[in-house]
Amino acid sequence: MDAFVVRKKRKLSAPHPTSLVASSSRSSPSTSAALGDVQSILGEEEEPTDFKLAILSSVYPKLEQSVLLDILLAHDGSVEEASASLNNHESKAKKSTVMGHQSSLSGYIAPSVNQGQSPKKKKLLSKRGKTLHLYSPGDVAEHTPCSIIHNFLPVEEANALLKELLTEATTYQRDTFKLFDNVVQSPHTSCFYVEGSKEQDIQKTEYVYNGGRVEDVRQLTPQMRRIAATVQEAVNREVVARIMTHHNGRKLRYQSPNMWKPNAAFVNCYSGGAESVGYHSDQLTYLGPRAIIGSISLGVAREFRVRRIVPQDDDKIGDKQSSDAEGQIAIHLPHNSFLIMHAEMQEEWKHSIAPAQAIDPHPIAGNKRINITYRDYKSALHPRFTPRCSCGIPCILRVVQRKKENWGKYFWMCYAGSVPGKDGCTYFEWAEFDDDGNPVWKQEKGKAASIAAEDPLS
């Protein structure tokens, strides 16, 4: 944001007849007069962003400064264009400490006044130290590696699923793990679900998470089974659309060309606004590169925040400012919304559920939010195929995110040290994958693919 504040921009041109100096059916006489004085106030030199916000705030006192800042950025810092778009848009913003109504920032972007030309596309970007709030599906798809579908399930079906999982959640537990030599607990409760009893036994006895076994593995509930086909169809539809609109019809390198099929699900319960989860990327160990995850939100609305990881040179890694180099984006997740995290997400972005100072209670869930994250476990990445360190535990798959030199490269490493009371080793091995995300093992290459059919998760 600092660069934006001090950067000199073009001088303001003479006001257009339809812009801020003209009276609008939505502007009072005093508003029109104030807008007409903007040119003389700004003069010939570009003013700081704070000064521009002060002008807009005096003219539009009912709009929060965060909203005005987003609109100002959408119009490249032009008070004139921002004012014109506000005059042409019926604002429905509600000043509140809790989640607001759904709306679209794109509605504030006024069309180009140049006749016979295509409207100039305004780019909404988050800035260092700022949070850009997105509500509409169009804005989310344009500015994040996600898609969102509101009112995903029929009302009765969504409520039945919520009630079922609220009952399940009464017996969920907090994960315990070691972080920087300290034993900590997850800030919310959760549980793991798979298709049937056979998969349940395999997860308990063969799979490893955070260096240890998971004891509470459950079979999908009746309502979760009922919506499985709907989830699968929606994710595959959105993935195809994403490839066409964002990647010129070509999938990313390492992204699987196969249909996404959910065969496992984590269910998280956030009880009250204080329960949250910090910035992280989901583990790729059993999902493989360019993983896609489908996430249903039920109950209380919360903010899902994302920020892009900006690779750094060696001397910049660890700099606190580098983690917020592009600011963060907050996506509003209301009850019965479905968020798809696309193939760019886990390698290039981090995400979180931010603490909420205040929440709007849900008529069924009260102060609770239930979140189901559906995943497609790859049979070729079953623990019997992946490398094991000297601790005898299957390694975890990670990707280089912060270091420019090796950015985007995958590696296997020991994760036994995450278990309280245990120490890990220094095992490290670069991972190899073909362009479709299939593992290439250093020994007995192709072994995993040849016996993948034996895996019941396939």
GROMACS .gro file of C-alpha atoms in nm:
model
  458
    1MET     CA    1   0.000   0.000   0.000
    2ASP     CA    2   0.293   0.235   0.066
    3ALA     CA    3   0.387   0.234  -0.301
    4PHE     CA    4   0.031   0.316  -0.395
    5VAL     CA    5   0.017   0.609  -0.154
    6VAL     CA    6   0.327   0.785  -0.283
    7ARG     CA    7   0.310   0.693  -0.652
    8LYS     CA    8   0.238   0.983  -0.886
    9LYS     CA    9  -0.051   0.914  -1.120
   10ARG     CA   10  -0.196   1.093  -1.417
   11LYS     CA   11  -0.357   1.429  -1.354
   12LEU     CA   12  -0.731   1.432  -1.325
   13SER     CA   13  -0.895   1.515  -1.653
   14ALA     CA   14  -1.187   1.747  -1.686
   15PRO     CA   15  -1.499   1.593  -1.534
   16HIS     CA   16  -1.719   1.400  -1.771
   17PRO     CA   17  -2.082   1.521  -1.791
   18THR     CA   18  -2.200   1.191  -1.643
   19SER     CA   19  -1.937   1.175  -1.368
   20LEU     CA   20  -1.915   1.306  -1.016
   21VAL     CA   21  -1.977   1.674  -1.091
   22ALA     CA   22  -2.319   1.604  -1.237
   23SER     CA   23  -2.624   1.579  -1.016
   24SER     CA   24  -2.745   1.223  -0.969
   25SER     CA   25  -3.085   1.094  -0.877
   26ARG     CA   26  -2.912   0.926  -0.581
   27SER     CA   27  -2.712   1.238  -0.478
   28SER     CA   28  -2.838   1.523  -0.265
   29PRO     CA   29  -2.760   1.883  -0.369
   30SER     CA   30  -2.493   1.903  -0.097
   31THR     CA   31  -2.336   1.580  -0.223
   32SER     CA   32  -2.323   1.708  -0.579
   33ALA     CA   33  -2.164   2.031  -0.466
   34ALA     CA   34  -1.902   1.847  -0.267
   35LEU     CA   35  -1.824   1.622  -0.560
   36GLY     CA   36  -1.795   1.923  -0.786
   37ASP     CA   37  -1.523   2.063  -0.561
   38VAL     CA   38  -1.303   1.751  -0.580
   39GLN     CA   39  -1.106   1.876  -0.882
   40SER     CA   40  -1.017   2.203  -0.714
   41ILE     CA   41  -0.935   2.028  -0.385
   42LEU     CA   42  -0.695   1.782  -0.547
   43GLY     CA   43  -0.534   2.044  -0.772
   44GLU     CA   44  -0.259   1.946  -1.011
   45GLU     CA   45  -0.070   1.703  -0.786
   46GLU     CA   46  -0.180   1.352  -0.692
   47GLU     CA   47  -0.284   1.330  -0.326
   48PRO     CA   48  -0.222   1.044  -0.079
   49THR     CA   49  -0.475   0.765  -0.053
   50ASP     CA   50  -0.572   0.870   0.300
   51PHE     CA   51  -0.669   1.214   0.169
   52LYS     CA   52  -0.878   1.059  -0.109
   53LEU     CA   53  -1.052   0.835   0.143
   54ALA     CA   54  -1.130   1.137   0.359
   55ILE     CA   55  -1.299   1.303   0.062
   56LEU     CA   56  -1.504   0.994  -0.020
   57SER     CA   57  -1.595   0.944   0.346
   58SER     CA   58  -1.726   1.299   0.374
   59VAL     CA   59  -1.949   1.244   0.071
   60TYR     CA   60  -2.054   0.886   0.152
   61PRO     CA   61  -2.060   0.875   0.535
   62LYS     CA   62  -2.273   0.559   0.545
   63LEU     CA   63  -2.008   0.345   0.374
   64GLU     CA   64  -1.722   0.194   0.573
   65GLN     CA   65  -1.369   0.302   0.483
   66SER     CA   66  -1.272  -0.056   0.392
   67VAL     CA   67  -1.547  -0.056   0.127
   68LEU     CA   68  -1.444   0.285  -0.002
   69LEU     CA   69  -1.080   0.172  -0.022
   70ASP     CA   70  -1.175  -0.135  -0.225
   71ILE     CA   71  -1.373   0.084  -0.469
   72LEU     CA   72  -1.091   0.339  -0.491
   73LEU     CA   73  -0.839   0.063  -0.573
   74ALA     CA   74  -1.080  -0.080  -0.829
   75HIS     CA   75  -1.064   0.253  -1.012
   76ASP     CA   76  -0.685   0.291  -1.002
   77GLY     CA   77  -0.698   0.556  -0.730
   78SER     CA   78  -0.929   0.792  -0.921
   79VAL     CA   79  -1.169   0.971  -0.686
   80GLU     CA   80  -1.363   1.091  -0.988
   81GLU     CA   81  -1.427   0.743  -1.126
   82ALA     CA   82  -1.491   0.593  -0.780
   83SER     CA   83  -1.750   0.863  -0.708
   84ALA     CA   84  -1.920   0.808  -1.043
   85SER     CA   85  -1.952   0.437  -0.980
   86LEU     CA   86  -2.093   0.496  -0.632
   87ASN     CA   87  -2.353   0.735  -0.772
   88ASN     CA   88  -2.458   0.470  -1.023
   89HIS     CA   89  -2.479   0.189  -0.772
   90GLU     CA   90  -2.747   0.145  -0.507
   91SER     CA   91  -2.537   0.050  -0.207
   92LYS     CA   92  -2.681  -0.207   0.029
   93ALA     CA   93  -2.386  -0.214   0.266
   94LYS     CA   94  -2.470  -0.262   0.633
   95LYS     CA   95  -2.234  -0.118   0.894
   96SER     CA   96  -2.182  -0.401   1.140
   97THR     CA   97  -1.915  -0.586   1.335
   98VAL     CA   98  -2.048  -0.916   1.203
   99MET     CA   99  -2.062  -1.068   0.856
  100GLY     CA  100  -2.238  -0.846   0.604
  101HIS     CA  101  -2.482  -0.928   0.327
  102GLN     CA  102  -2.357  -1.084   0.006
  103SER     CA  103  -2.267  -0.829  -0.258
  104SER     CA  104  -2.026  -0.787  -0.547
  105LEU     CA  105  -1.739  -0.542  -0.575
  106SER     CA  106  -1.776  -0.565  -0.951
  107GLY     CA  107  -2.101  -0.374  -0.917
  108TYR     CA  108  -1.904  -0.063  -0.821
  109ILE     CA  109  -1.695  -0.070  -1.139
  110ALA     CA  110  -1.847   0.176  -1.381
  111PRO     CA  111  -1.841   0.097  -1.752
  112SER     CA  112  -1.605   0.288  -1.978
  113VAL     CA  113  -1.737   0.620  -2.104
  114ASN     CA  114  -1.550   0.582  -2.432
  115GLN     CA  115  -1.803   0.509  -2.702
  116GLY     CA  116  -1.740   0.220  -2.938
  117GLN     CA  117  -1.475   0.060  -2.716
  118SER     CA  118  -1.488  -0.243  -2.490
  119PRO     CA  119  -1.507  -0.157  -2.118
  120LYS     CA  120  -1.168  -0.151  -1.953
  121LYS     CA  121  -1.135  -0.439  -1.709
  122LYS     CA  122  -1.061  -0.310  -1.362
  123LYS     CA  123  -0.826  -0.528  -1.163
  124LEU     CA  124  -0.911  -0.564  -0.794
  125LEU     CA  125  -0.595  -0.646  -0.602
  126SER     CA  126  -0.521  -0.692  -0.236
  127LYS     CA  127  -0.245  -0.469  -0.102
  128ARG     CA  128   0.018  -0.519   0.166
  129GLY     CA  129  -0.131  -0.470   0.510
  130LYS     CA  130  -0.488  -0.468   0.378
  131THR     CA  131  -0.772  -0.719   0.353
  132LEU     CA  132  -0.985  -0.730   0.039
  133HIS     CA  133  -1.333  -0.868   0.117
  134LEU     CA  134  -1.505  -1.072  -0.154
  135TYR     CA  135  -1.863  -1.194  -0.153
  136SER     CA  136  -1.981  -1.275  -0.505
  137PRO     CA  137  -1.881  -1.592  -0.697
  138GLY     CA  138  -1.750  -1.381  -0.984
  139ASP     CA  139  -1.513  -1.183  -0.764
  140VAL     CA  140  -1.392  -1.497  -0.585
  141ALA     CA  141  -1.315  -1.676  -0.913
  142GLU     CA  142  -1.140  -1.371  -1.058
  143HIS     CA  143  -0.909  -1.289  -0.768
  144THR     CA  144  -0.842  -1.618  -0.586
  145PRO     CA  145  -0.766  -1.982  -0.676
  146CYS     CA  146  -1.116  -2.074  -0.560
  147SER     CA  147  -1.473  -2.107  -0.682
  148ILE     CA  148  -1.777  -2.065  -0.460
  149ILE     CA  149  -2.134  -2.184  -0.504
  150HIS     CA  150  -2.399  -2.031  -0.277
  151ASN     CA  151  -2.712  -2.225  -0.178
  152PHE     CA  152  -2.534  -2.541  -0.287
  153LEU     CA  153  -2.783  -2.797  -0.156
  154PRO     CA  154  -3.163  -2.783  -0.130
  155VAL     CA  155  -3.255  -2.615   0.199
  156GLU     CA  156  -3.398  -2.928   0.362
  157GLU     CA  157  -3.096  -3.134   0.259
  158ALA     CA  158  -2.845  -2.879   0.391
  159ASN     CA  159  -3.028  -2.852   0.723
  160ALA     CA  160  -3.052  -3.230   0.760
  161LEU     CA  161  -2.677  -3.262   0.696
  162LEU     CA  162  -2.604  -2.987   0.950
  163LYS     CA  163  -2.819  -3.150   1.220
  164GLU     CA  164  -2.659  -3.488   1.158
  165LEU     CA  165  -2.305  -3.353   1.187
  166LEU     CA  166  -2.382  -3.138   1.491
  167THR     CA  167  -2.473  -3.460   1.669
  168GLU     CA  168  -2.153  -3.624   1.542
  169ALA     CA  169  -1.947  -3.324   1.653
  170THR     CA  170  -2.031  -3.372   2.019
  171THR     CA  171  -1.769  -3.651   2.023
  172TYR     CA  172  -1.504  -3.487   1.805
  173GLN     CA  173  -1.159  -3.434   1.956
  174ARG     CA  174  -0.881  -3.179   1.923
  175ASP     CA  175  -0.563  -3.300   1.754
  176THR     CA  176  -0.250  -3.298   1.970
  177PHE     CA  177   0.088  -3.247   1.805
  178LYS     CA  178   0.432  -3.100   1.863
  179LEU     CA  179   0.518  -2.756   1.729
  180PHE     CA  180   0.864  -2.607   1.788
  181ASP     CA  181   0.926  -2.844   2.081
  182ASN     CA  182   0.593  -2.749   2.240
  183VAL     CA  183   0.294  -2.983   2.265
  184VAL     CA  184  -0.012  -2.799   2.134
  185GLN     CA  185  -0.374  -2.874   2.047
  186SER     CA  186  -0.564  -2.776   1.735
  187PRO     CA  187  -0.788  -2.469   1.788
  188HIS     CA  188  -1.100  -2.662   1.681
  189THR     CA  189  -1.231  -3.019   1.687
  190SER     CA  190  -1.241  -3.256   1.390
  191CYS     CA  191  -1.293  -3.611   1.268
  192PHE     CA  192  -1.202  -3.820   0.962
  193TYR     CA  193  -1.455  -4.008   0.743
  194VAL     CA  194  -1.414  -4.275   0.472
  195GLU     CA  195  -1.648  -4.486   0.261
  196GLY     CA  196  -1.683  -4.820   0.443
  197SER     CA  197  -1.550  -5.055   0.711
  198LYS     CA  198  -1.266  -5.185   0.493
  199GLU     CA  199  -1.133  -4.835   0.423
  200GLN     CA  200  -1.185  -4.754   0.790
  201ASP     CA  201  -0.954  -5.038   0.899
  202ILE     CA  202  -0.691  -4.946   0.640
  203GLN     CA  203  -0.684  -4.584   0.757
  204LYS     CA  204  -0.641  -4.689   1.119
  205THR     CA  205  -0.362  -4.940   1.053
  206GLU     CA  206  -0.172  -4.822   0.743
  207TYR     CA  207  -0.200  -4.444   0.705
  208VAL     CA  208   0.005  -4.196   0.905
  209TYR     CA  209  -0.088  -3.836   0.987
  210ASN     CA  210   0.144  -3.589   1.162
  211GLY     CA  211   0.382  -3.876   1.230
  212GLY     CA  212   0.125  -4.104   1.399
  213ARG     CA  213  -0.192  -4.308   1.354
  214VAL     CA  214  -0.546  -4.172   1.360
  215GLU     CA  215  -0.772  -4.371   1.591
  216ASP     CA  216  -1.107  -4.199   1.537
  217VAL     CA  217  -1.188  -4.285   1.175
  218ARG     CA  218  -1.560  -4.309   1.094
  219GLN     CA  219  -1.772  -4.421   0.803
  220LEU     CA  220  -1.961  -4.160   0.603
  221THR     CA  221  -2.292  -4.063   0.758
  222PRO     CA  222  -2.615  -4.125   0.561
  223GLN     CA  223  -2.647  -3.758   0.465
  224MET     CA  224  -2.282  -3.739   0.358
  225ARG     CA  225  -2.337  -4.039   0.132
  226ARG     CA  226  -2.649  -3.880  -0.012
  227ILE     CA  227  -2.468  -3.568  -0.133
  228ALA     CA  228  -2.146  -3.739  -0.253
  229ALA     CA  229  -2.250  -3.749  -0.619
  230THR     CA  230  -2.356  -3.383  -0.609
  231VAL     CA  231  -2.018  -3.285  -0.463
  232GLN     CA  232  -1.826  -3.483  -0.724
  233GLU     CA  233  -2.023  -3.340  -1.016
  234ALA     CA  234  -1.989  -2.981  -0.893
  235VAL     CA  235  -1.612  -3.003  -0.841
  236ASN     CA  236  -1.545  -3.157  -1.182
  237ARG     CA  237  -1.763  -2.897  -1.351
  238GLU     CA  238  -1.582  -2.612  -1.177
  239VAL     CA  239  -1.238  -2.761  -1.252
  240VAL     CA  240  -1.316  -2.774  -1.624
  241ALA     CA  241  -1.444  -2.416  -1.614
  242ARG     CA  242  -1.131  -2.302  -1.432
  243ILE     CA  243  -0.900  -2.460  -1.686
  244MET     CA  244  -1.089  -2.297  -1.972
  245THR     CA  245  -1.115  -1.948  -1.822
  246HIS     CA  246  -0.782  -1.917  -1.642
  247HIS     CA  247  -0.539  -2.149  -1.820
  248ASN     CA  248  -0.633  -2.130  -2.190
  249GLY     CA  249  -0.783  -2.479  -2.187
  250ARG     CA  250  -0.470  -2.652  -2.054
  251LYS     CA  251  -0.433  -2.811  -1.713
  252LEU     CA  252  -0.139  -2.718  -1.495
  253ARG     CA  253   0.176  -2.926  -1.494
  254TYR     CA  254   0.139  -3.208  -1.236
  255GLN     CA  255  -0.239  -3.163  -1.229
  256SER     CA  256  -0.419  -3.494  -1.276
  257PRO     CA  257  -0.617  -3.529  -1.602
  258ASN     CA  258  -0.849  -3.780  -1.434
  259MET     CA  259  -1.192  -3.709  -1.292
  260TRP     CA  260  -1.186  -3.589  -0.933
  261LYS     CA  261  -1.347  -3.849  -0.707
  262PRO     CA  262  -1.380  -3.787  -0.331
  263ASN     CA  263  -1.298  -4.090  -0.119
  264ALA     CA  264  -1.217  -3.925   0.215
  265ALA     CA  265  -1.344  -3.629   0.415
  266PHE     CA  266  -1.232  -3.430   0.717
  267VAL     CA  267  -1.512  -3.266   0.915
  268ASN     CA  268  -1.419  -2.968   1.133
  269CYS     CA  269  -1.630  -2.804   1.401
  270TYR     CA  270  -1.568  -2.441   1.502
  271SER     CA  271  -1.755  -2.359   1.822
  272GLY     CA  272  -1.778  -1.983   1.868
  273GLY     CA  273  -1.591  -1.702   1.700
  274ALA     CA  274  -1.265  -1.764   1.888
  275GLU     CA  275  -1.211  -2.110   1.736
  276SER     CA  276  -1.007  -2.076   1.420
  277VAL     CA  277  -0.714  -2.214   1.223
  278GLY     CA  278  -0.406  -2.018   1.124
  279TYR     CA  279  -0.253  -1.980   0.779
  280HIS     CA  280  -0.146  -2.314   0.632
  281SER     CA  281  -0.142  -2.530   0.321
  282ASP     CA  282  -0.306  -2.872   0.330
  283GLN     CA  283  -0.084  -3.179   0.331
  284LEU     CA  284  -0.021  -3.329  -0.012
  285THR     CA  285   0.115  -3.666   0.104
  286TYR     CA  286  -0.182  -3.875  -0.011
  287LEU     CA  287  -0.335  -3.623  -0.252
  288GLY     CA  288  -0.032  -3.559  -0.470
  289PRO     CA  289   0.066  -3.239  -0.653
  290ARG     CA  290  -0.192  -2.980  -0.757
  291ALA     CA  291  -0.455  -3.121  -0.523
  292ILE     CA  292  -0.818  -3.011  -0.548
  293ILE     CA  293  -1.040  -2.995  -0.239
  294GLY     CA  294  -1.415  -2.936  -0.210
  295SER     CA  295  -1.538  -2.768   0.110
  296ILE     CA  296  -1.897  -2.734   0.235
  297SER     CA  297  -1.978  -2.475   0.504
  298LEU     CA  298  -2.280  -2.521   0.731
  299GLY     CA  299  -2.411  -2.317   1.022
  300VAL     CA  300  -2.252  -1.989   1.129
  301ALA     CA  301  -2.095  -1.777   0.855
  302ARG     CA  302  -1.719  -1.725   0.888
  303GLU     CA  303  -1.437  -1.564   0.691
  304PHE     CA  304  -1.206  -1.784   0.484
  305ARG     CA  305  -0.886  -1.587   0.428
  306VAL     CA  306  -0.624  -1.656   0.163
  307ARG     CA  307  -0.293  -1.498   0.075
  308ARG     CA  308  -0.051  -1.566  -0.205
  309ILE     CA  309   0.295  -1.695  -0.114
  310VAL     CA  310   0.560  -1.471  -0.268
  311PRO     CA  311   0.891  -1.659  -0.321
  312GLN     CA  312   1.192  -1.481  -0.173
  313ASP     CA  313   1.568  -1.477  -0.215
  314ASP     CA  314   1.766  -1.643   0.062
  315ASP     CA  315   1.839  -1.317   0.243
  316LYS     CA  316   1.468  -1.221   0.253
  317ILE     CA  317   1.326  -1.551   0.384
  318GLY     CA  318   1.191  -1.502   0.735
  319ASP     CA  319   1.111  -1.136   0.681
  320LYS     CA  320   0.770  -1.073   0.839
  321GLN     CA  321   0.672  -0.827   0.568
  322SER     CA  322   0.732  -1.084   0.294
  323SER     CA  323   0.449  -1.307   0.422
  324ASP     CA  324   0.207  -1.017   0.372
  325ALA     CA  325   0.361  -0.888   0.049
  326GLU     CA  326   0.026  -0.890  -0.133
  327GLY     CA  327  -0.209  -0.854   0.164
  328GLN     CA  328  -0.489  -1.101   0.219
  329ILE     CA  329  -0.830  -1.174   0.071
  330ALA     CA  330  -1.133  -1.264   0.285
  331ILE     CA  331  -1.405  -1.481   0.133
  332HIS     CA  332  -1.744  -1.481   0.306
  333LEU     CA  333  -1.865  -1.839   0.369
  334PRO     CA  334  -2.235  -1.844   0.457
  335HIS     CA  335  -2.442  -2.147   0.550
  336ASN     CA  336  -2.484  -2.396   0.263
  337SER     CA  337  -2.196  -2.260   0.054
  338PHE     CA  338  -1.952  -2.482  -0.136
  339LEU     CA  339  -1.594  -2.367  -0.192
  340ILE     CA  340  -1.362  -2.541  -0.440
  341MET     CA  341  -0.989  -2.494  -0.382
  342HIS     CA  342  -0.836  -2.537  -0.727
  343ALA     CA  343  -0.503  -2.681  -0.838
  344GLU     CA  344  -0.310  -2.358  -0.772
  345MET     CA  345  -0.412  -2.336  -0.408
  346GLN     CA  346  -0.193  -2.563  -0.196
  347GLU     CA  347   0.137  -2.489  -0.370
  348GLU     CA  348   0.102  -2.114  -0.422
  349TRP     CA  349  -0.135  -1.987  -0.150
  350LYS     CA  350  -0.208  -2.032   0.219
  351HIS     CA  351  -0.551  -2.022   0.378
  352SER     CA  352  -0.706  -1.980   0.722
  353ILE     CA  353  -1.028  -1.937   0.916
  354ALA     CA  354  -0.990  -1.607   1.096
  355PRO     CA  355  -1.116  -1.551   1.452
  356ALA     CA  356  -1.440  -1.353   1.459
  357GLN     CA  357  -1.501  -1.078   1.714
  358ALA     CA  358  -1.875  -1.125   1.671
  359ILE     CA  359  -2.094  -1.371   1.484
  360ASP     CA  360  -2.457  -1.395   1.380
  361PRO     CA  361  -2.602  -1.704   1.551
  362HIS     CA  362  -2.749  -1.964   1.317
  363PRO     CA  363  -3.107  -2.083   1.392
  364ILE     CA  364  -2.995  -2.449   1.393
  365ALA     CA  365  -2.622  -2.442   1.472
  366GLY     CA  366  -2.619  -2.158   1.725
  367ASN     CA  367  -2.257  -2.037   1.736
  368LYS     CA  368  -2.110  -2.341   1.556
  369ARG     CA  369  -1.973  -2.383   1.205
  370ILE     CA  370  -1.943  -2.727   1.047
  371ASN     CA  371  -1.700  -2.765   0.758
  372ILE     CA  372  -1.664  -3.077   0.539
  373THR     CA  373  -1.352  -3.096   0.323
  374TYR     CA  374  -1.369  -3.368   0.057
  375ARG     CA  375  -1.044  -3.511  -0.079
  376ASP     CA  376  -0.935  -3.745  -0.358
  377TYR     CA  377  -0.676  -3.982  -0.215
  378LYS     CA  378  -0.442  -4.123  -0.482
  379SER     CA  379  -0.390  -4.499  -0.473
  380ALA     CA  380  -0.035  -4.458  -0.607
  381LEU     CA  381   0.054  -4.260  -0.292
  382HIS     CA  382  -0.053  -4.525  -0.041
  383PRO     CA  383   0.200  -4.540   0.248
  384ARG     CA  384   0.330  -4.877   0.131
  385PHE     CA  385   0.478  -4.702  -0.176
  386THR     CA  386   0.611  -4.376  -0.030
  387PRO     CA  387   0.965  -4.338   0.110
  388ARG     CA  388   1.035  -4.423   0.474
  389CYS     CA  389   1.297  -4.251   0.682
  390SER     CA  390   1.528  -4.411   0.937
  391CYS     CA  391   1.248  -4.374   1.194
  392GLY     CA  392   1.055  -4.638   0.998
  393ILE     CA  393   0.759  -4.403   0.939
  394PRO     CA  394   0.627  -4.305   0.595
  395CYS     CA  395   0.752  -3.961   0.496
  396ILE     CA  396   0.542  -3.652   0.436
  397LEU     CA  397   0.526  -3.485   0.093
  398ARG     CA  398   0.591  -3.112   0.088
  399VAL     CA  399   0.666  -2.842  -0.169
  400VAL     CA  400   0.912  -2.553  -0.168
  401GLN     CA  401   0.701  -2.238  -0.137
  402ARG     CA  402   0.922  -1.959  -0.007
  403LYS     CA  403   1.264  -2.002  -0.164
  404LYS     CA  404   1.296  -1.869  -0.519
  405GLU     CA  405   1.579  -2.102  -0.613
  406ASN     CA  406   1.379  -2.424  -0.566
  407TRP     CA  407   1.025  -2.286  -0.580
  408GLY     CA  408   0.767  -2.546  -0.683
  409LYS     CA  409   0.988  -2.851  -0.625
  410TYR     CA  410   0.845  -3.136  -0.417
  411PHE     CA  411   1.031  -3.332  -0.151
  412TRP     CA  412   0.986  -3.612   0.103
  413MET     CA  413   1.093  -3.558   0.463
  414CYS     CA  414   1.064  -3.717   0.807
  415TYR     CA  415   0.762  -3.612   1.012
  416ALA     CA  416   0.805  -3.834   1.316
  417GLY     CA  417   0.911  -3.534   1.521
  418SER     CA  418   0.556  -3.399   1.515
  419VAL     CA  419   0.446  -3.670   1.759
  420PRO     CA  420   0.474  -3.559   2.125
  421GLY     CA  421   0.755  -3.747   2.297
  422LYS     CA  422   0.929  -3.847   1.974
  423ASP     CA  423   1.225  -3.708   1.784
  424GLY     CA  424   1.250  -3.724   1.409
  425CYS     CA  425   1.548  -3.767   1.181
  426THR     CA  426   1.698  -3.552   0.907
  427TYR     CA  427   1.577  -3.763   0.613
  428PHE     CA  428   1.526  -3.563   0.291
  429GLU     CA  429   1.464  -3.671  -0.068
  430TRP     CA  430   1.350  -3.477  -0.373
  431ALA     CA  431   1.023  -3.615  -0.510
  432GLU     CA  432   0.964  -3.690  -0.878
  433PHE     CA  433   0.633  -3.678  -1.063
  434ASP     CA  434   0.536  -3.699  -1.427
  435ASP     CA  435   0.337  -3.419  -1.589
  436ASP     CA  436   0.009  -3.579  -1.476
  437GLY     CA  437   0.112  -3.590  -1.112
  438ASN     CA  438   0.193  -3.963  -1.096
  439PRO     CA  439   0.489  -4.047  -0.869
  440VAL     CA  440   0.811  -4.169  -1.027
  441TRP     CA  441   0.999  -4.376  -0.772
  442LYS     CA  442   1.376  -4.386  -0.773
  443GLN     CA  443   1.368  -4.763  -0.721
  444GLU     CA  444   1.136  -4.997  -0.908
  445LYS     CA  445   0.983  -4.712  -1.107
  446GLY     CA  446   0.624  -4.776  -1.201
  447LYS     CA  447   0.570  -5.025  -0.917
  448ALA     CA  448   0.297  -4.814  -0.761
  449ALA     CA  449   0.100  -4.783  -1.083
  450SER     CA  450   0.121  -5.158  -1.155
  451ILE     CA  451  -0.038  -5.261  -0.825
  452ALA     CA  452  -0.262  -4.961  -0.762
  453ALA     CA  453  -0.569  -5.172  -0.833
  454GLU     CA  454  -0.508  -5.357  -0.504
  455ASP     CA  455  -0.573  -5.042  -0.304
  456PRO     CA  456  -0.936  -5.031  -0.179
  457LEU     CA  457  -0.930  -4.650  -0.180
  458SER     CA  458  -0.899  -4.640  -0.558
   0.00000   0.00000   0.00000
